[in-house]
Structure formats: structure tokens, C-alpha cells
Tab-separated table of C-alpha atoms in Angstrom:
chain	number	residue	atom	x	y	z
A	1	UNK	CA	91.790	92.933	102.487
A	2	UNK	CA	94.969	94.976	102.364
A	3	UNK	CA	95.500	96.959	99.303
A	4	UNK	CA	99.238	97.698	100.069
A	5	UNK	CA	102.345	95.164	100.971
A	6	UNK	CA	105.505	96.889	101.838
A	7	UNK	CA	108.758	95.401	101.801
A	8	UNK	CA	110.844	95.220	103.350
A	9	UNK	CA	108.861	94.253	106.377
A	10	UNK	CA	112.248	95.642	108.358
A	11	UNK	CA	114.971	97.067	107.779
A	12	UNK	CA	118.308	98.294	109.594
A	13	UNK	CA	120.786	100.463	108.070
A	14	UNK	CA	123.895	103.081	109.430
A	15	UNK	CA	123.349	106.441	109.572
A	16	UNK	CA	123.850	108.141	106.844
A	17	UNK	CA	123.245	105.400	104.386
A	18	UNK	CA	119.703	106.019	102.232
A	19	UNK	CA	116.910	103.569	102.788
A	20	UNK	CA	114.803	102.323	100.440
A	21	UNK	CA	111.241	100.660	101.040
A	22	UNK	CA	108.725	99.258	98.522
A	23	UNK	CA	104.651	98.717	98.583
A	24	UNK	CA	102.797	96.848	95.832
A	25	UNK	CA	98.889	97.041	95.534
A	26	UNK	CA	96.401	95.569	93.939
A	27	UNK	CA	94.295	97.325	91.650
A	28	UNK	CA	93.534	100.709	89.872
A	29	UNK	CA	94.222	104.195	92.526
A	30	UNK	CA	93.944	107.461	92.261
A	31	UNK	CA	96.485	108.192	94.401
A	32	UNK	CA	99.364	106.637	97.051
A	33	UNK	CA	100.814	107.976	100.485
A	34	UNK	CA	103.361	107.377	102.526
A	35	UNK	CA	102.948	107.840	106.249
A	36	UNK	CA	105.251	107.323	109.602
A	37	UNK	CA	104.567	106.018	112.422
A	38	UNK	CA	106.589	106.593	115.775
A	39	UNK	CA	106.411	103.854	118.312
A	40	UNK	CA	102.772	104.186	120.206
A	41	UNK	CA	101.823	107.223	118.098
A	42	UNK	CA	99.430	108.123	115.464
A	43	UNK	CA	100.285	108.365	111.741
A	44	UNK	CA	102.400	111.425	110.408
A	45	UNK	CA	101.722	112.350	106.596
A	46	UNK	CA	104.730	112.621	104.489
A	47	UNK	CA	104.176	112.773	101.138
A	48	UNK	CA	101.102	112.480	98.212
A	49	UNK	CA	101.663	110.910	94.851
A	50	UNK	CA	98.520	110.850	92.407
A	51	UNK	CA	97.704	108.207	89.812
A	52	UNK	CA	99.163	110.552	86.931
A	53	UNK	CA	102.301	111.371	88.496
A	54	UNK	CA	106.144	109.375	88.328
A	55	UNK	CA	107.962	110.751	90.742
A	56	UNK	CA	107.963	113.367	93.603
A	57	UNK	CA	110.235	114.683	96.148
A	58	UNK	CA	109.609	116.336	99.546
A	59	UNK	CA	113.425	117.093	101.236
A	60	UNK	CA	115.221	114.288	102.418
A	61	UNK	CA	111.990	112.173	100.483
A	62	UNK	CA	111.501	110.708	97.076
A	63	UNK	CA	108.559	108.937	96.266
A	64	UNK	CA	108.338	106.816	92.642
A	65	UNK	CA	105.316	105.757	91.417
A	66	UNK	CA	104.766	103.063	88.663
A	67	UNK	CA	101.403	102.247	87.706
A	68	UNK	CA	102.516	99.689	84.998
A	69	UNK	CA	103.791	97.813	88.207
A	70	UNK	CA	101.408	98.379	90.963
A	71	UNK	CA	104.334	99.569	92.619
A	72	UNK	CA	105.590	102.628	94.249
A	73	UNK	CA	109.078	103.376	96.498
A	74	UNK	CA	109.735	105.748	99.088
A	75	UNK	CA	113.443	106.679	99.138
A	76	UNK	CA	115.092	108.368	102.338
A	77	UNK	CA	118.590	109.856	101.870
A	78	UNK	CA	121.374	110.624	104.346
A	79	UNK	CA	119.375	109.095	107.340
A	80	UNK	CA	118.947	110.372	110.148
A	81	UNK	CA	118.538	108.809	114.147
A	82	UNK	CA	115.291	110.476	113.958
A	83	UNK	CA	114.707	108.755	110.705
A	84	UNK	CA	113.607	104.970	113.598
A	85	UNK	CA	109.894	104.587	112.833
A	86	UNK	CA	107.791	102.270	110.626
A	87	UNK	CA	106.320	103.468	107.393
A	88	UNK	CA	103.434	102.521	105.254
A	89	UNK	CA	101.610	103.088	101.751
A	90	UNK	CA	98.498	103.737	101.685
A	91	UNK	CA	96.106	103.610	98.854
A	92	UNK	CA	92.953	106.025	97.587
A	93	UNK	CA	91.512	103.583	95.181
A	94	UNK	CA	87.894	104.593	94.974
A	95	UNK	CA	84.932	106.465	95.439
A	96	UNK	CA	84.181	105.262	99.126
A	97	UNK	CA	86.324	107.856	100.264
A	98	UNK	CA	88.535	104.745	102.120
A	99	UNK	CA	91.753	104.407	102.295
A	100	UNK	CA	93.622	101.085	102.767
A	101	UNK	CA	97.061	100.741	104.312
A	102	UNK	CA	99.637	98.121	104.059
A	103	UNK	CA	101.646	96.483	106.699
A	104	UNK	CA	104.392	98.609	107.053
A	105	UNK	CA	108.128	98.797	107.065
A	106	UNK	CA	109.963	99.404	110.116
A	107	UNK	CA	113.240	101.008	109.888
A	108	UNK	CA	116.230	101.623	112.442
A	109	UNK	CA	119.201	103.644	112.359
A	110	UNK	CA	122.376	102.594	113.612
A	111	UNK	CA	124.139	105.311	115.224
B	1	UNK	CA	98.555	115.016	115.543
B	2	UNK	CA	96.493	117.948	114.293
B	3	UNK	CA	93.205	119.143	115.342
B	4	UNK	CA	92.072	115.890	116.068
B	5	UNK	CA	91.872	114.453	119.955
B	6	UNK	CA	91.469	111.027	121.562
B	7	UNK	CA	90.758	109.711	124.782
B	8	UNK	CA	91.408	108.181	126.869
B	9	UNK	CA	95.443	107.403	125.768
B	10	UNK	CA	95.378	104.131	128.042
B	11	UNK	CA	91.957	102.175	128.522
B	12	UNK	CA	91.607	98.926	130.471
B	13	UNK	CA	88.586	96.551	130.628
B	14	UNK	CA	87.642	93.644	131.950
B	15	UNK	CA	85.836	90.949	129.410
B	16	UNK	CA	82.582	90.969	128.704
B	17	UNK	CA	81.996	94.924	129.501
B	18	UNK	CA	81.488	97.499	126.470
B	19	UNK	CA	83.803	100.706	126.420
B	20	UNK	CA	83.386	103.912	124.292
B	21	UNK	CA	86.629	105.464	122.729
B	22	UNK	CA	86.330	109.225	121.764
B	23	UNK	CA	87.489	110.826	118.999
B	24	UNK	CA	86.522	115.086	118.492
B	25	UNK	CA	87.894	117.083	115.421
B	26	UNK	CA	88.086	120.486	114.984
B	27	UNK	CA	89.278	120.800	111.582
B	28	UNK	CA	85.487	120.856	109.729
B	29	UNK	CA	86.421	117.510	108.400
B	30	UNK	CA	82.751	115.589	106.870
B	31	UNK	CA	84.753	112.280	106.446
B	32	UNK	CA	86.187	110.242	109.919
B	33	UNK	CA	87.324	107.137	110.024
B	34	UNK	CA	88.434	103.830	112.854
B	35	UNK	CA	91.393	101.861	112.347
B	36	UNK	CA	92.326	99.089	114.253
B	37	UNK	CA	96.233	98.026	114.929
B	38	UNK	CA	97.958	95.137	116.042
B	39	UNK	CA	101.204	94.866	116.840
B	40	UNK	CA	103.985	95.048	114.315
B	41	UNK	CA	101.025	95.292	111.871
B	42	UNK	CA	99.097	98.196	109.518
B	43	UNK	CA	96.081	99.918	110.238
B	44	UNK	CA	92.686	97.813	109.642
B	45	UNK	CA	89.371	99.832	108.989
B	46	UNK	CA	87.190	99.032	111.531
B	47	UNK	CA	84.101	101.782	110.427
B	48	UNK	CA	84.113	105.009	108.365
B	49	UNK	CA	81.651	108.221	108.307
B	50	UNK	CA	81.347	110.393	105.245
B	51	UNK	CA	78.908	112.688	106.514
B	52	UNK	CA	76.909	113.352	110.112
B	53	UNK	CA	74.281	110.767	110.756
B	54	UNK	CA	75.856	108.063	108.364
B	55	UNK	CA	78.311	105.853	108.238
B	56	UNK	CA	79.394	102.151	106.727
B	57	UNK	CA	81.476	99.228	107.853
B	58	UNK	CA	84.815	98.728	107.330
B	59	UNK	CA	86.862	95.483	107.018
B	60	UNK	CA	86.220	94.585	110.554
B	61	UNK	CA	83.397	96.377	111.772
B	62	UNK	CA	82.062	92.952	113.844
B	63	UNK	CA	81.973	93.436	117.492
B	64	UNK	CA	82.286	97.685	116.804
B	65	UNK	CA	79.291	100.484	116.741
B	66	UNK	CA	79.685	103.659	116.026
B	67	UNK	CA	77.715	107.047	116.286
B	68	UNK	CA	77.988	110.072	113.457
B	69	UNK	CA	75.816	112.870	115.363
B	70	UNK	CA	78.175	115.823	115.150
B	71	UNK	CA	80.528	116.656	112.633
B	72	UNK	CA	83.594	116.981	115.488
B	73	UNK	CA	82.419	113.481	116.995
B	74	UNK	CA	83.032	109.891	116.159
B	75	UNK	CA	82.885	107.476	118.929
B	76	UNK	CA	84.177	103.796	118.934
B	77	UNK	CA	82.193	101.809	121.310
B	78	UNK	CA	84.229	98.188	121.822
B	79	UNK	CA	81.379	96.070	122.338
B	80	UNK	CA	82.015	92.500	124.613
B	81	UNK	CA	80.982	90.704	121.247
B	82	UNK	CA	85.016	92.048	119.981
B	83	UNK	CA	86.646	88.599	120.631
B	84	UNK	CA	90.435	90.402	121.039
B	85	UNK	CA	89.870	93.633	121.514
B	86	UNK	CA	92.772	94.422	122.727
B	87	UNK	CA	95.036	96.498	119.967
B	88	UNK	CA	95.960	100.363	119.887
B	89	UNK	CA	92.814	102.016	118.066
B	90	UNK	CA	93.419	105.228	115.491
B	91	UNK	CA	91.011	108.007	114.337
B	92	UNK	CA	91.247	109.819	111.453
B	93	UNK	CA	89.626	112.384	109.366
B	94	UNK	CA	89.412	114.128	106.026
B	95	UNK	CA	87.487	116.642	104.158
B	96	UNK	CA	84.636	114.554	102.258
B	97	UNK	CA	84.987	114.411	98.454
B	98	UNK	CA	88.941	115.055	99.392
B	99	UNK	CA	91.674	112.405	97.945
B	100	UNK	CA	93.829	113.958	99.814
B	101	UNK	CA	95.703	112.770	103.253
B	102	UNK	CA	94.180	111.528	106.254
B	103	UNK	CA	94.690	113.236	109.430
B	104	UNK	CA	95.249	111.064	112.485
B	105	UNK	CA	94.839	111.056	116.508
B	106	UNK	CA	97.378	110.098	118.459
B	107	UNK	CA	95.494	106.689	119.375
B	108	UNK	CA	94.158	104.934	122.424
B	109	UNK	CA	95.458	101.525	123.365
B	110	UNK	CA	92.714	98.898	125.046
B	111	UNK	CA	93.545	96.789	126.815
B	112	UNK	CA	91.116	94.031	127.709
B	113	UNK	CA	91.911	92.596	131.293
């Protein structure tokens, strides 16, 4: 039962350019994060945005939420080689201290 | 990665044995958590612990036990009733009552033989 869907599922863009990747969920949170993932490694926190906040920005990071939507984007600018790794949302949506992630976007930079 | 170890990186069984995945935190975290991931997919919650000596089922808990008897432990024990076990296996942890992020291992991948 996964409370997140990303999209796009990949994606493959020059250096430089921004990237822009979307998750949806389902119901009510109290708040969404984004997290990285390198190849074979664990999760990397990026960046918390609660229930009552729109927008938030962390560096090279922008994170939109829009809980009219069930919807929140992550927004990379001026990527970077580094940047290759697949990202997902994950939601806080209750009491049961769980959180639920989606599937994940994975993103390359061309050099 | 944090303050929060696994081992082995690489495990390999053969079918039908059980095998016990470690996790140890030092970060005084009261909440830890299993996720299971298969390739080119998210994270699956296999169990979850909120405090020592108590914990519930995830998602996917068939086939899994776990143990809560020390704050800084959370074993994974892969039990031969886990029909395809084999997937790259993530710990995590959090301070309990926190919404905050999740803090996460740098995984073990099983490989059933």
C-alpha cells in the first residue's frame, strides 16, 4: 500500500538543465520528504515539508507542497554529475509513527 | 549513513535456511524500522519498533521476525517461510513521537542461493 507515486519514474537530462520530479499521495499527512538514493546505498535526507507549509528551499532544492492536490514537487536547479541517483517522497501520515515511500524517480545527468 | 550500522553488507543463503540481519544505533533513537527493496523499486515496510520490547508489522511482515530488546538493536531474521527473499534490506530509525526524518543504514543485500 504505497502512499507516494513519483513521476517521472526516470528521467535523463544535460547538465546544467533543472530537473523536476513529482509524487502524489493518497490521503491526509502531516508532513512529506524527499530522500536520495545512490546506487546500492541507503537513503540520504534532503529536505522536510510539513502539512502547513507551500514551499521550501534547501540550496540547489525546492520543494512545493499542495495539499489541495495531494501533490508535492522537488525541483533541482543547475544539475550537477553528482546530481545521478533516484529520489523518493515519502509520507508521515499518522500516528503509527510509519512512514510510507513511493517508488522513486531515477535521474541521470548527461555530461 | 549516520550513527546507524548494518551487517553484514553482502549475505548469501541457501533456501530453506533462516538468516539474521543486524542493525545497532547509536543515536538514542526509541523508533526503528525494516524496509524491504526490490530492484528499481521504493522501500516496503517489512516491521517497525516504537519502543524496546514492542513492535508491529508492516506491509510485509510474512516470512520476517523481529526482536526489540535494546534500544541500539533491531534484528531482521529472514525466515525460509520468505518466498523471495532475495532484495537489498534497509534499517532506519527515529526519535519516537518525532515527525521528523528517518535515518537510514547503508543496507545489506541477501541473496538467496
Amino acid at each position: 500500500s504505497q502512499q507516494g507515486e513519483e513521476d517521472p519514474q526516470a528521467l535523463s537530462i544535460q547538465e546544467g538543465e533543472n530537473a523536476t520530479m513529482n509524487c502524489s499521495y493518497k490521503t491526509s499527512i502531516n508532513n512529506l520528504q524527499w530522500y536520495r538514493q545512490n546506487s546500492g546505498r541507503g537513503l540520504v535526507h534532503l529536505i522536510l515539508i510539513r502539512s502547513n507549509e507551500r514551499e521550501k528551499h534547501s540550496g540547489r532544492l525546492r520543494v512545493t507542497l499542495d495539499t489541495s492536490k495531494k501533490s508535492s514537487s522537488l525541483l533541482i536547479t543547475a544539475s550537477r554529475a553528482a546530481d545521478t541517483a533516484s529520489y523518493f517522497c515519502a509520507t508521515d501520515y499518522s500516528s503509527a509513527s510509519k512512514i510510507i515511500f513511493g517508488s522513486g524517480t531515477r535521474l541521470s545527468i548527461r555530461p | 549513513d549516520g550513527g546507524i550500522t548494518q551487517s553484514p553488507k553482502y549475505l548469501f543463503r541457501k533456501e530453506g535456511q533462516n538468516v539474521t540481519l543486524s542493525c545497532e544505533q547509536n543515536l538514542n533513537h526509541d523508533a526503528m524500522y525494516w524496509y524491504r527493496q526490490d530492484p528499481g523499486q521504493g522501500l516496503r515496510l517489512i516491521y517497525y519498533s516504537q519502543i524496546v520490547n514492542d513492535f508491529q508489522k508492516g506491509d510485509i511482515a510474512e516470512g520476517y521476525s523481529v526482536s526489540r530488546e535494546k534500544k541500539e538493536s533491531f534484528p531482521l531474521t529472514v525466515t525460509s517461510a520468505q518466498k523471495n527473499p532475495t532484495a537489498f534490506y534497509l534499517c532506519a530509525s527515529r526519535p519516537e513521537g518525532s515527525t521528523d526524518t528517518q535515518y537510514f543504514g547503508p543496507g545489506t543485500r541477501l541473496t538467496v542461493l
